[in-house]
XYZ file of C-alpha atoms in Angstrom:
414
model
C 109.344 125.412 102.246
C 109.838 127.241 105.492
C 112.671 127.138 106.743
C 112.590 123.545 109.523
C 115.414 125.062 112.369
C 111.858 125.783 114.178
C 111.467 125.481 117.849
C 110.268 123.295 119.978
C 109.034 123.963 123.838
C 108.582 121.485 126.669
C 104.794 121.708 128.297
C 103.326 119.478 130.645
C 99.975 117.834 129.557
C 98.035 120.010 132.407
C 99.350 122.936 130.423
C 97.567 121.852 127.094
C 94.375 120.477 127.992
C 91.248 122.301 129.479
C 90.161 120.005 131.940
C 91.425 116.201 133.389
C 88.737 114.074 134.886
C 88.193 110.189 135.361
C 85.131 108.490 135.726
C 82.068 107.240 138.252
C 83.536 105.805 141.621
C 81.153 103.106 141.523
C 78.077 101.225 140.077
C 74.942 102.926 138.702
C 71.770 101.150 137.675
C 72.232 99.162 135.257
C 69.258 99.243 132.316
C 69.509 96.693 129.774
C 67.226 98.699 127.750
C 68.737 102.540 127.925
C 70.596 104.602 125.461
C 73.798 105.005 127.125
C 76.951 102.684 127.069
C 79.017 102.222 131.208
C 82.466 102.369 129.890
C 85.636 101.840 131.278
C 89.072 101.157 130.246
C 89.009 97.772 128.239
C 86.329 100.095 125.259
C 89.207 102.049 124.747
C 91.486 100.571 121.542
C 91.191 104.070 119.199
C 88.071 104.229 119.344
C 85.493 103.542 121.561
C 84.615 99.523 121.452
C 81.034 98.658 122.677
C 80.026 95.357 122.181
C 77.350 92.590 123.545
C 78.858 92.451 126.787
C 78.976 96.327 127.520
C 75.897 97.423 130.267
C 74.139 100.313 129.680
C 72.371 103.134 131.993
C 69.092 105.119 131.151
C 68.180 108.809 130.685
C 68.711 109.723 134.525
C 71.815 107.709 135.507
C 72.829 109.024 132.455
C 72.701 112.715 133.766
C 73.801 111.963 136.746
C 77.149 111.125 135.990
C 78.177 112.420 132.566
C 80.842 114.291 132.199
C 82.059 117.181 128.902
C 83.143 114.939 126.589
C 83.263 116.934 123.142
C 85.802 116.459 119.817
C 88.534 117.999 121.440
C 88.591 114.852 123.799
C 90.848 111.436 124.466
C 90.289 108.930 126.317
C 92.848 106.587 128.639
C 92.820 103.727 130.402
C 94.096 104.489 134.532
C 93.017 100.873 136.262
C 94.396 97.744 135.394
C 95.786 97.684 132.143
C 97.539 101.058 131.334
C 97.907 102.988 128.642
C 94.457 101.919 126.348
C 93.609 105.591 124.225
C 90.899 106.491 122.412
C 89.190 109.295 120.715
C 85.707 110.939 121.176
C 83.134 110.736 118.499
C 79.750 111.511 119.743
C 78.564 108.028 121.697
C 77.212 108.358 124.133
C 78.905 106.998 126.962
C 78.360 107.201 130.928
C 82.534 106.858 132.164
C 83.837 104.054 135.212
C 86.798 105.270 137.236
C 89.072 102.917 134.441
C 89.306 105.411 132.027
C 89.862 108.842 132.535
C 89.396 112.509 129.634
C 91.062 115.446 129.193
C 89.758 118.029 126.479
C 92.674 119.369 124.679
C 92.430 122.637 124.283
C 92.323 124.432 120.806
C 95.733 126.070 120.199
C 96.996 122.157 120.474
C 96.478 119.606 118.133
C 94.498 116.840 119.255
C 95.587 114.229 117.230
C 99.394 115.243 118.041
C 97.989 115.155 121.375
C 97.079 111.447 121.342
C 99.861 110.264 119.282
C 101.906 111.720 122.166
C 100.306 109.592 124.428
C 100.459 106.762 122.492
C 103.789 106.947 122.620
C 106.451 104.569 124.604
C 107.514 107.274 126.730
C 104.243 108.150 128.085
C 104.257 104.372 128.321
C 107.322 104.444 130.078
C 105.428 107.183 132.531
C 102.777 105.060 133.559
C 104.517 102.089 134.271
C 107.144 104.276 136.455
C 104.556 106.255 138.261
C 101.710 104.093 138.135
C 101.088 102.184 142.069
C 99.338 98.934 142.966
C 100.986 95.465 142.482
C 98.409 93.287 141.356
C 95.982 96.148 139.431
C 97.880 99.034 138.155
C 96.666 103.002 138.942
C 97.893 105.810 137.756
C 96.422 109.154 139.053
C 95.286 112.396 137.838
C 97.966 114.259 139.329
C 100.714 112.414 138.424
C 98.798 112.165 134.902
C 98.659 115.607 135.038
C 102.578 115.977 135.689
C 103.546 114.326 131.923
C 106.154 116.322 130.408
C 107.171 116.220 126.726
C 107.901 118.645 124.031
C 105.684 120.114 121.346
C 106.623 122.114 117.937
C 104.378 124.964 116.811
C 101.048 124.327 116.097
C 101.617 123.916 112.237
C 104.343 121.348 113.104
C 101.400 118.865 115.009
C 99.356 118.769 112.394
C 101.226 118.146 109.520
C 102.910 115.367 112.472
C 99.370 114.295 113.318
C 98.157 113.595 109.309
C 101.000 111.525 108.855
C 101.004 108.901 111.755
C 96.630 109.284 111.059
C 96.964 108.523 107.281
C 98.643 105.305 108.203
C 96.355 104.270 111.083
C 93.056 105.487 108.625
C 94.860 102.641 106.550
C 95.392 99.943 108.717
C 91.210 100.762 109.984
C 89.906 100.108 106.509
C 92.326 96.889 106.130
C 90.269 96.250 109.502
C 87.206 96.755 108.403
C 87.026 94.949 105.177
C 88.769 92.132 107.062
C 85.926 92.087 108.945
C 83.567 91.958 106.560
C 85.452 89.315 104.697
C 85.223 86.991 107.885
C 81.364 87.909 108.207
C 81.124 87.241 104.626
C 82.454 83.575 105.195
C 80.956 82.704 108.753
C 77.598 83.861 106.757
C 77.929 81.023 104.322
C 79.354 78.516 106.446
C 75.684 78.749 109.021
C 73.503 78.726 105.716
C 74.717 76.222 104.094
C 75.985 73.771 107.203
C 73.526 74.456 110.103
C 70.612 75.493 107.981
C 71.404 73.313 105.120
C 70.391 75.425 102.044
C 73.571 74.608 100.282
C 73.210 74.766 96.421
C 71.336 71.996 95.228
C 71.516 70.816 91.558
C 68.988 73.283 90.763
C 70.630 75.518 92.386
C 68.374 76.035 94.736
C 68.570 76.312 98.949
C 68.295 72.797 99.257
C 66.307 72.454 102.997
C 63.807 74.921 102.104
C 63.165 73.421 98.378
C 62.720 70.095 100.003
C 65.796 68.427 100.062
C 65.047 65.076 101.378
C 66.780 65.193 104.667
C 67.997 61.497 107.449
C 67.934 60.805 111.326
C 71.494 60.396 112.606
C 72.889 61.125 116.138
C 73.305 64.928 115.725
C 70.290 64.803 114.754
C 68.151 65.634 111.407
C 70.843 65.836 108.790
C 70.736 65.739 104.186
C 70.919 62.817 103.174
C 73.738 61.873 101.691
C 76.054 63.848 104.209
C 77.226 61.585 107.722
C 78.975 62.116 111.132
C 82.097 61.403 111.354
C 85.037 62.356 114.038
C 86.919 65.288 113.651
C 90.352 62.924 113.494
C 88.777 61.244 110.245
C 89.251 64.829 108.255
C 92.152 66.477 110.266
C 96.087 65.682 111.352
C 96.092 66.688 115.322
C 99.165 67.229 116.804
C 99.475 68.630 120.842
C 102.238 71.485 121.168
C 105.857 70.760 122.915
C 107.452 73.745 124.493
C 111.700 73.273 123.836
C 113.553 73.423 126.827
C 113.371 77.244 128.216
C 117.143 78.083 127.466
C 116.432 77.923 123.743
C 114.522 80.869 123.607
C 115.085 84.260 122.781
C 113.769 86.612 121.113
C 116.526 88.150 118.023
C 115.427 85.494 115.915
C 117.875 82.949 116.009
C 116.100 78.782 114.723
C 112.146 78.827 114.550
C 109.895 81.081 115.734
C 107.947 79.755 118.795
C 104.500 80.321 119.461
C 103.249 79.611 123.068
C 100.123 79.875 123.471
C 97.234 82.391 123.271
C 99.087 84.997 124.253
C 100.705 85.175 120.112
C 97.217 85.214 118.849
C 95.712 88.258 117.065
C 92.233 88.384 115.010
C 93.273 85.181 112.706
C 97.574 85.294 112.401
C 100.015 84.384 115.250
C 102.713 87.668 116.263
C 106.503 87.061 116.710
C 107.561 87.468 120.323
C 110.274 84.314 120.478
C 112.163 82.023 118.594
C 113.451 78.900 120.132
C 117.152 76.725 118.967
C 115.371 73.671 119.526
C 112.329 72.687 118.364
C 109.928 70.221 119.142
C 106.351 70.446 117.552
C 106.202 71.577 114.338
C 103.054 73.291 112.474
C 103.388 73.781 109.119
C 102.670 77.436 106.564
C 99.026 76.582 106.476
C 98.032 74.601 109.543
C 94.927 76.210 111.816
C 96.475 76.877 115.194
C 94.088 76.458 118.431
C 94.503 76.977 122.032
C 94.267 74.028 124.205
C 94.214 75.566 127.423
C 91.701 78.345 128.867
C 90.001 79.486 127.311
C 90.052 76.759 125.139
C 89.219 77.214 121.061
C 90.754 80.311 119.926
C 91.635 80.313 116.434
C 94.647 81.467 114.200
C 96.098 80.257 111.062
C 100.245 79.742 110.724
C 101.680 82.305 108.116
C 104.803 80.607 108.418
C 106.487 77.022 109.201
C 107.009 77.382 113.509
C 107.441 75.812 116.185
C 103.937 75.475 119.198
C 104.045 75.312 122.697
C 102.130 72.988 124.762
C 99.407 75.516 124.896
C 98.833 75.068 121.563
C 97.239 72.422 118.547
C 97.642 72.085 115.168
C 94.489 71.382 112.247
C 95.743 70.472 109.115
C 93.495 69.028 106.625
C 93.523 65.488 105.184
C 92.244 66.494 101.623
C 94.417 70.006 101.169
C 91.285 71.659 102.325
C 92.264 73.739 104.977
C 89.471 77.030 104.225
C 86.873 74.232 105.325
C 88.679 72.742 108.188
C 88.854 77.108 109.572
C 85.249 76.906 109.758
C 84.320 73.998 111.130
C 86.958 74.278 114.635
C 85.274 78.620 114.293
C 82.165 76.742 114.821
C 83.321 74.453 117.342
C 84.054 76.780 119.853
C 81.388 76.321 122.584
C 81.937 72.194 122.244
C 85.452 73.189 123.188
C 84.263 75.088 126.459
C 83.010 72.328 127.700
C 85.789 70.892 128.263
C 86.816 74.226 129.953
C 87.389 72.403 133.362
C 89.897 69.831 133.012
C 92.972 69.649 135.148
C 93.684 71.310 138.243
C 94.892 74.624 137.745
C 93.732 75.627 133.978
C 90.870 74.689 131.982
C 92.945 71.829 129.142
C 91.403 69.797 126.537
C 93.695 66.427 125.430
C 93.907 64.527 121.943
C 92.093 62.306 122.707
C 89.048 64.418 123.366
C 89.636 66.872 119.879
C 89.641 63.719 117.672
C 86.829 62.054 119.063
C 84.459 65.526 118.830
C 81.456 63.993 116.450
C 80.870 66.626 113.178
C 77.930 66.465 110.420
C 79.488 66.250 106.934
C 78.748 67.445 103.921
C 79.119 65.044 100.464
C 82.880 65.956 99.155
C 80.655 68.823 96.192
C 79.588 70.819 98.579
C 82.831 70.721 100.899
C 85.029 71.688 97.601
C 82.321 74.157 96.772
C 82.889 75.784 99.720
C 86.211 75.674 100.504
C 86.870 77.295 97.037
C 85.030 79.787 98.192
C 86.799 80.548 101.583
C 89.818 80.110 100.329
C 89.342 83.203 98.174
C 88.645 84.993 100.837
C 90.917 83.654 102.717
C 93.510 84.899 100.557
C 91.907 88.429 100.538
C 92.313 88.841 104.736
C 95.738 87.406 104.241
C 96.786 89.998 102.224
C 95.495 93.052 103.890
C 96.534 91.571 106.937
C 100.292 91.302 106.624
C 99.989 95.015 104.630
C 98.434 96.536 107.927
C 101.204 95.357 110.020
C 103.809 96.571 107.145
C 101.820 99.821 107.983
C 101.855 99.037 111.683
C 105.857 98.870 111.969
C 105.888 102.075 109.338
C 103.722 104.193 112.066
C 105.576 102.715 115.319
C 108.979 102.719 113.636
C 107.683 106.732 113.125
C 105.961 107.664 115.926
C 109.380 107.652 118.208
C 111.793 109.616 115.388
C 108.781 112.692 114.349
C 107.861 113.207 118.106
C 111.032 113.695 119.505
C 111.894 116.086 116.601
C 115.194 113.666 114.858
C 112.588 113.599 112.027
C 111.262 117.105 110.747
C 108.214 117.466 108.685
C 108.742 119.714 105.522
C 105.442 122.721 106.204
C 103.691 123.820 102.877
C 102.828 127.251 103.342
C 98.781 126.295 103.514
C 97.918 125.020 106.550
C 97.305 121.238 107.348
C 93.613 120.433 108.988
């Protein structure tokens, strides 16, 4: 083991990067058949996130506006939502003005600098030095002036290795959960939209000649029926407690106000209330009832729900099946987004009256058993990731400040 009395030094961001610049101030010529994505700060989330809404450009626009992005590049959002971070991994992209980029010098650990940018110290710096009231903006000059402490390179790598290991496990869990969700959705669509559920011989129903009959929602398998949502679910509309009962230190019942408390599948604790009004039980499905209507989470504990939410509970103890019905009704909920003078919303009467196609009980139970198994795996990995995230967030400031030192072996850590 080496002596842990290793000296740290104070540097500015400008000292550790070879270049720090921003993206295109303007709009490129888009090309839906192009091979290059036009990204902004909202595409940054640990990595560059590309989705169906991301616009594309062709080779001419790319050559005109490309930047010197390489394996030492870190991207940061500096306009609108500040401080979103991603490492560059070779994607074909053109940067918009709300993203800046900098290339870390070889004598500093790129990942250590990334975690410095993810630290509370840098976020506080952004909030203090940004301009604008409605839309925040961080200037490149101020970015260059950000000051922080760095240890010797080997210790930088060791610190980054610890934090990266936690992030990698979280990302693995996220990818597994994404696959689990895709599996359940694929089965649901195949069975209840395409009507290819297994018949008594284990063959896909419709393509094997299964009988179809007319209904008010179109052709459906014989023995199925059109029902209203209230026939299969208990629907509870949220009601917000008095504001004076709110607290953040855990006094009373956990309180979810609306979709701002939602994550991919389970809400996060922010507030508690000592005077809960409407309660959702563990396993209840929570849905946003104010714009955007129809976002879904699951209550993983008993909680109070505010007026931005409602809860659903299956009347026949088949919540996993109900979950996938609701996820696939999103477009129906959007119909109600125009209701209300300020916010789009949906009320209990409208929810109760939504028409759904209801299979026979045996098919519902079969799917519910499959979905429940997938949902349990999803919950386990999600809760594990939350624990790992809390551990990372606890370690990060202690490691980055030198409060917690990392013992080093003689061999270098890459």
